[in-house]
Amino acid sequence: MGSAPVRLFHSSSELEALLAELGFEPRVVQIQPGPLQGRFQFSPAGLGAIVRFSASSGFTLVCPRKTQILPLGLNRAGSKGRVVVHGQPVAEHGIAGCYLDLPYSFFQVWPGADALIALLPRQPLLEALALGSAQNCLQWMNDCNQLQLTPPAHRAMAELFLAALEPAASQSIDLLRGAVELLSDQAVVAPLRFKAPTRFDLVARLIDLGAQSTELLNLDAVVEQLGCSRRTLIQGCTELMGIGPIELLRTQRLERVHQALLAGNQEPAPSTALVGDIARYFGFRSRGHFAAAYQEQYGQSPSQTLNQAA
């Protein structure tokens, strides 16, 4: 069995498509300007699977959890704050995602991160932990979303995830068993206090709104559609996304323009008038402001993207 193939993505939409191929229903939003260049790997591993992300620009991923799967993620690069899960930076030797009652996965990956996520069968994992020496771990998983491991245990967990992703020809990796052994009470130093963000549902609905709307919405129109106050929306979006709601919606509209331009023009020679038509359709009224924002986000002009697609 060889290594899982590396799939490259160059936009949030391309990463969404890669995850959709696996049966997930993600929303991905780029939250940092600059061309997005990312690497993605996926490999089944016995009863579970491993997903790996890295990228040149920060992005947020929101995805409903599958009830039969419990995701456990870590940042192999080790630098604190490069991966943020439900508003909580993943600690240097932390493993995140273990809180049992979260209906969604919600995390950011920033440049410099090497995010590894094990997708483990929930019920077999919990049963194996109950039978092993992981009573504290089981209790903490009812209250906390991140566990602090000993440095050797964290290193071993990262090596286990990598071995499942890139097994040697002679290796047979039991991902579930290996994870259970490394979640013993001897390996878990302590839980990290976790308070589920109170405005998560609101921000998730804002992201859904941005994925569906083509209108240029001002803040008053947004809060009216979401049924919240301006202050609550601004605080929630800034807390969880690092940007304000209008900037978030603009980023999503830029991505939709980008995908429309990449879809190309059926005419032999792409028309520059098409750029303006597409931009206006997605709510950009000022051609100059649109062109500057697009250049900053994608590192090229809209016309260059259109010509590239032709």
Coordinates of C-alpha atoms in Angstrom, one line a residue:
M1 CA 0.0 0.0 0.0
G2 CA 1.5 3.3 -1.1
S3 CA 1.3 6.8 0.3
A4 CA -1.9 8.7 -0.1
P5 CA -1.7 11.0 -3.1
V6 CA -1.2 14.7 -2.5
R7 CA -4.0 16.7 -4.0
L8 CA -3.3 20.4 -4.6
F9 CA -6.0 23.1 -4.2
H10 CA -5.8 26.7 -5.3
S11 CA -9.0 28.1 -3.9
S12 CA -11.5 27.5 -1.1
S13 CA -13.9 26.1 -3.7
E14 CA -11.4 23.5 -4.8
L15 CA -10.9 22.3 -1.2
E16 CA -14.7 22.1 -0.8
A17 CA -14.9 19.9 -3.9
L18 CA -12.1 17.6 -2.6
L19 CA -14.0 17.1 0.7
A20 CA -17.3 16.7 -1.1
E21 CA -15.8 13.8 -3.0
L22 CA -15.5 12.1 0.4
G23 CA -19.1 12.6 1.3
F24 CA -18.8 15.7 3.5
E25 CA -20.8 18.9 3.2
P26 CA -18.2 21.6 3.9
R27 CA -18.1 25.3 3.7
V28 CA -14.6 26.7 3.2
V29 CA -13.8 30.4 3.4
Q30 CA -10.4 32.0 2.8
I31 CA -9.8 34.4 5.7
Q32 CA -6.4 35.8 4.7
P33 CA -5.5 37.7 1.5
G34 CA -3.1 36.4 -1.0
P35 CA -3.2 33.4 -3.4
L36 CA -4.3 30.2 -1.7
Q37 CA -1.9 27.3 -2.4
G38 CA -2.7 24.2 -0.4
R39 CA -2.0 20.5 -0.1
F40 CA -4.6 17.9 0.9
Q41 CA -4.2 14.2 1.6
F42 CA -6.8 11.5 2.5
S43 CA -6.3 7.9 3.3
P44 CA -8.6 5.2 4.7
A45 CA -6.9 3.3 7.5
G46 CA -8.7 0.2 8.8
L47 CA -11.8 1.4 10.6
G48 CA -10.8 5.1 10.3
A49 CA -9.2 7.5 8.0
I50 CA -6.6 10.4 8.0
V51 CA -7.0 13.8 6.5
R52 CA -4.1 16.2 6.1
F53 CA -4.1 20.0 5.3
S54 CA -1.6 22.7 4.8
A55 CA -1.9 26.0 3.0
S56 CA -0.2 29.3 2.1
S57 CA -3.2 31.4 3.3
G58 CA -5.5 31.0 6.3
F59 CA -8.9 29.4 5.7
T60 CA -11.9 28.4 7.8
L61 CA -13.6 25.1 7.4
V62 CA -17.2 24.4 8.7
C63 CA -18.7 21.0 8.2
P64 CA -21.5 19.0 9.9
R65 CA -20.0 16.1 11.8
K66 CA -21.1 12.6 10.9
T67 CA -22.7 11.0 13.9
Q68 CA -20.7 7.8 13.5
I69 CA -17.3 9.6 13.4
L70 CA -15.2 11.4 16.0
P71 CA -12.5 13.6 14.6
L72 CA -9.2 14.0 16.5
G73 CA -6.8 16.6 15.1
L74 CA -3.4 17.9 15.9
N75 CA -0.9 20.3 14.4
R76 CA 2.3 18.3 13.6
A77 CA 4.2 21.5 13.0
G78 CA 3.8 22.2 16.8
S79 CA 3.6 26.0 16.7
K80 CA 0.7 27.2 18.8
G81 CA -2.1 29.1 17.2
R82 CA -1.5 27.8 13.6
V83 CA -4.6 25.6 14.0
V84 CA -7.7 27.0 15.8
V85 CA -10.7 24.8 16.6
H86 CA -14.0 26.3 17.7
G87 CA -12.2 29.5 18.6
Q88 CA -9.5 27.8 20.7
P89 CA -5.9 27.6 19.4
V90 CA -4.6 24.1 19.4
A91 CA -1.9 23.9 22.1
E92 CA 1.7 22.8 21.3
H93 CA 1.0 19.2 22.5
G94 CA -2.7 19.3 22.2
I95 CA -5.2 17.0 20.4
A96 CA -8.5 18.6 19.5
G97 CA -12.0 17.7 18.4
C98 CA -12.7 15.2 21.2
Y99 CA -15.8 16.9 22.7
L100 CA -18.7 14.5 22.1
D101 CA -21.6 16.9 21.8
L102 CA -20.4 19.2 18.9
P103 CA -22.6 18.9 15.9
Y104 CA -20.1 20.7 13.6
S105 CA -16.4 20.7 12.9
F106 CA -15.2 24.3 12.8
F107 CA -11.6 25.2 12.5
Q108 CA -9.0 27.5 10.9
V109 CA -5.7 26.4 9.4
W110 CA -3.0 29.1 9.1
P111 CA 0.2 29.2 7.1
G112 CA 2.9 27.1 8.8
A113 CA 0.5 24.5 10.1
D114 CA 0.6 20.8 9.2
A115 CA -2.9 19.7 10.3
L116 CA -3.5 16.0 10.7
I117 CA -7.0 14.8 11.5
A118 CA -8.0 11.2 12.3
L119 CA -11.6 10.3 11.5
L120 CA -12.3 7.5 14.0
P121 CA -15.4 5.3 14.4
R122 CA -17.1 6.9 17.4
Q123 CA -18.7 4.0 19.2
P124 CA -15.8 1.5 18.8
L125 CA -13.4 4.3 20.1
L126 CA -15.5 5.0 23.2
E127 CA -15.9 1.3 23.9
A128 CA -12.2 0.7 23.6
L129 CA -11.4 3.6 25.9
A130 CA -13.9 2.4 28.5
L131 CA -12.2 -1.0 28.5
G132 CA -8.7 0.4 28.7
S133 CA -6.9 2.7 31.1
A134 CA -8.6 5.9 29.9
Q135 CA -11.2 6.7 32.5
N136 CA -10.1 10.3 32.9
C137 CA -10.0 10.8 29.2
L138 CA -13.5 9.5 28.7
Q139 CA -14.8 11.9 31.4
W140 CA -13.0 14.9 29.9
M141 CA -14.4 14.2 26.5
N142 CA -17.8 15.1 27.9
D143 CA -16.6 18.6 28.8
C144 CA -13.5 19.5 26.8
N145 CA -12.6 19.7 23.2
Q146 CA -8.9 19.6 23.6
L147 CA -6.5 17.3 25.6
Q148 CA -2.9 18.1 26.5
L149 CA -0.7 15.1 25.8
T150 CA 2.8 14.5 27.1
P151 CA 5.4 15.5 24.5
P152 CA 6.3 11.8 23.8
A153 CA 2.6 10.9 23.4
H154 CA 1.9 13.8 21.1
R155 CA 4.9 12.9 19.0
A156 CA 3.8 9.3 18.9
M157 CA 0.3 10.3 17.9
A158 CA 1.6 12.4 15.0
E159 CA 3.8 9.5 13.9
L160 CA 0.8 7.2 14.0
F161 CA -1.3 9.5 11.9
L162 CA 1.5 9.9 9.4
A163 CA 2.1 6.1 9.3
A164 CA -1.6 5.6 8.5
L165 CA -1.3 8.3 5.7
E166 CA 2.0 7.1 4.3
P167 CA 2.4 3.4 5.3
A168 CA 5.4 1.4 4.3
A169 CA 4.7 -1.5 2.0
S170 CA 5.2 -4.0 4.9
Q171 CA 3.1 -2.0 7.4
S172 CA -0.4 -2.8 8.6
I173 CA -1.6 0.2 10.6
D174 CA -4.4 -0.2 13.2
L175 CA -5.3 3.5 13.6
L176 CA -8.0 2.9 16.1
R177 CA -6.0 0.7 18.4
G178 CA -3.0 3.0 18.2
A179 CA -5.1 6.1 19.1
V180 CA -6.7 4.3 22.1
E181 CA -3.3 3.4 23.5
L182 CA -2.1 7.0 23.2
L183 CA -5.2 8.4 24.9
S184 CA -4.5 6.5 28.2
D185 CA -4.6 8.4 31.5
Q186 CA -0.8 8.2 31.6
A187 CA -0.5 10.0 28.2
V188 CA -3.1 12.8 28.8
V189 CA -1.6 15.5 31.0
A190 CA -4.8 17.5 31.4
P191 CA -7.9 18.7 29.6
L192 CA -7.9 22.3 28.3
R193 CA -10.9 24.3 29.5
F194 CA -13.4 24.7 26.7
K195 CA -16.4 26.9 26.3
A196 CA -18.3 26.3 23.1
P197 CA -18.6 29.6 21.3
T198 CA -22.1 30.9 21.9
R199 CA -22.3 32.6 18.5
F200 CA -21.1 29.7 16.4
D201 CA -24.6 28.9 15.0
L202 CA -24.9 32.6 14.0
V203 CA -21.6 32.6 12.2
A204 CA -22.3 29.3 10.5
R205 CA -25.6 30.8 9.2
L206 CA -23.7 33.9 8.0
I207 CA -21.3 31.6 6.0
D208 CA -24.3 29.8 4.5
L209 CA -25.8 33.2 3.6
G210 CA -22.6 34.2 1.8
A211 CA -22.4 31.0 -0.1
Q212 CA -25.9 31.5 -1.5
S213 CA -26.6 35.2 -1.9
T214 CA -25.5 37.2 -4.9
E215 CA -26.6 40.5 -3.5
L216 CA -24.4 43.2 -2.0
L217 CA -25.8 43.2 1.5
N218 CA -25.1 46.0 4.0
L219 CA -24.8 45.2 7.7
D220 CA -28.4 46.1 8.5
A221 CA -29.7 43.8 5.8
V222 CA -27.6 41.0 7.0
V223 CA -28.7 41.2 10.7
E224 CA -32.3 41.5 9.5
Q225 CA -32.0 38.2 7.6
L226 CA -30.2 36.5 10.4
G227 CA -32.4 37.9 13.2
C228 CA -29.7 39.2 15.4
S229 CA -28.2 42.5 16.5
R230 CA -25.3 44.2 14.8
R231 CA -23.1 44.0 17.9
T232 CA -23.7 40.2 18.3
L233 CA -22.9 39.5 14.7
I234 CA -19.7 41.6 14.6
Q235 CA -18.4 40.2 17.9
G236 CA -19.2 36.6 16.9
C237 CA -17.7 36.9 13.5
T238 CA -14.6 38.7 14.7
E239 CA -14.1 36.2 17.6
L240 CA -14.5 33.1 15.4
M241 CA -13.2 34.2 12.0
G242 CA -10.8 37.1 12.7
I243 CA -12.6 39.3 10.3
G244 CA -15.9 41.3 10.3
P245 CA -19.1 40.0 8.7
I246 CA -19.1 42.4 5.7
E247 CA -15.4 41.5 4.9
L248 CA -16.4 37.8 5.2
L249 CA -19.2 38.2 2.7
R250 CA -17.0 40.1 0.3
T251 CA -14.4 37.3 0.5
Q252 CA -17.1 34.8 -0.4
R253 CA -18.4 36.9 -3.3
L254 CA -14.8 37.3 -4.6
E255 CA -14.5 33.5 -4.6
R256 CA -17.7 33.1 -6.5
V257 CA -16.5 35.6 -9.1
H258 CA -13.2 33.7 -9.3
Q259 CA -15.0 30.4 -9.9
A260 CA -17.2 32.0 -12.6
L261 CA -14.1 33.4 -14.4
L262 CA -12.3 30.0 -14.1
A263 CA -15.4 28.4 -15.8
G264 CA -14.3 30.5 -18.7
N265 CA -15.9 32.0 -21.7
Q266 CA -17.2 29.8 -24.6
E267 CA -16.1 32.3 -27.2
P268 CA -12.7 31.9 -28.8
A269 CA -11.5 35.2 -27.4
P270 CA -12.6 36.0 -23.9
S271 CA -14.4 39.3 -23.5
T272 CA -13.2 41.7 -20.9
A273 CA -16.8 42.9 -20.7
L274 CA -17.6 39.5 -19.2
V275 CA -15.5 40.4 -16.2
G276 CA -17.7 43.4 -15.4
D277 CA -20.9 41.5 -16.0
I278 CA -19.8 38.7 -13.6
A279 CA -18.6 41.2 -11.0
R280 CA -21.9 43.1 -11.1
Y281 CA -23.9 39.9 -10.8
F282 CA -22.1 39.1 -7.5
G283 CA -22.7 42.6 -6.1
F284 CA -19.5 44.5 -7.0
R285 CA -20.5 48.0 -8.2
S286 CA -17.1 49.7 -8.3
R287 CA -14.9 48.2 -11.0
G288 CA -11.7 49.8 -9.5
H289 CA -12.4 48.5 -5.9
F290 CA -13.3 45.1 -7.3
A291 CA -10.2 44.8 -9.4
A292 CA -7.9 45.8 -6.5
A293 CA -9.6 43.4 -4.1
Y294 CA -9.4 40.6 -6.6
Q295 CA -5.7 41.2 -7.3
E296 CA -5.0 41.1 -3.6
Q297 CA -6.9 37.9 -3.1
Y298 CA -5.7 35.9 -6.1
G299 CA -2.4 37.5 -7.2
Q300 CA -3.7 38.3 -10.7
S301 CA -6.2 40.5 -12.4
P302 CA -9.7 39.2 -13.2
S303 CA -8.9 39.4 -16.9
Q304 CA -5.8 37.2 -16.4
T305 CA -8.0 34.6 -14.7
L306 CA -10.5 34.7 -17.6
N307 CA -7.7 34.4 -20.2
Q308 CA -6.2 31.5 -18.3
A309 CA -9.5 29.7 -18.4
A310 CA -10.0 30.2 -22.1

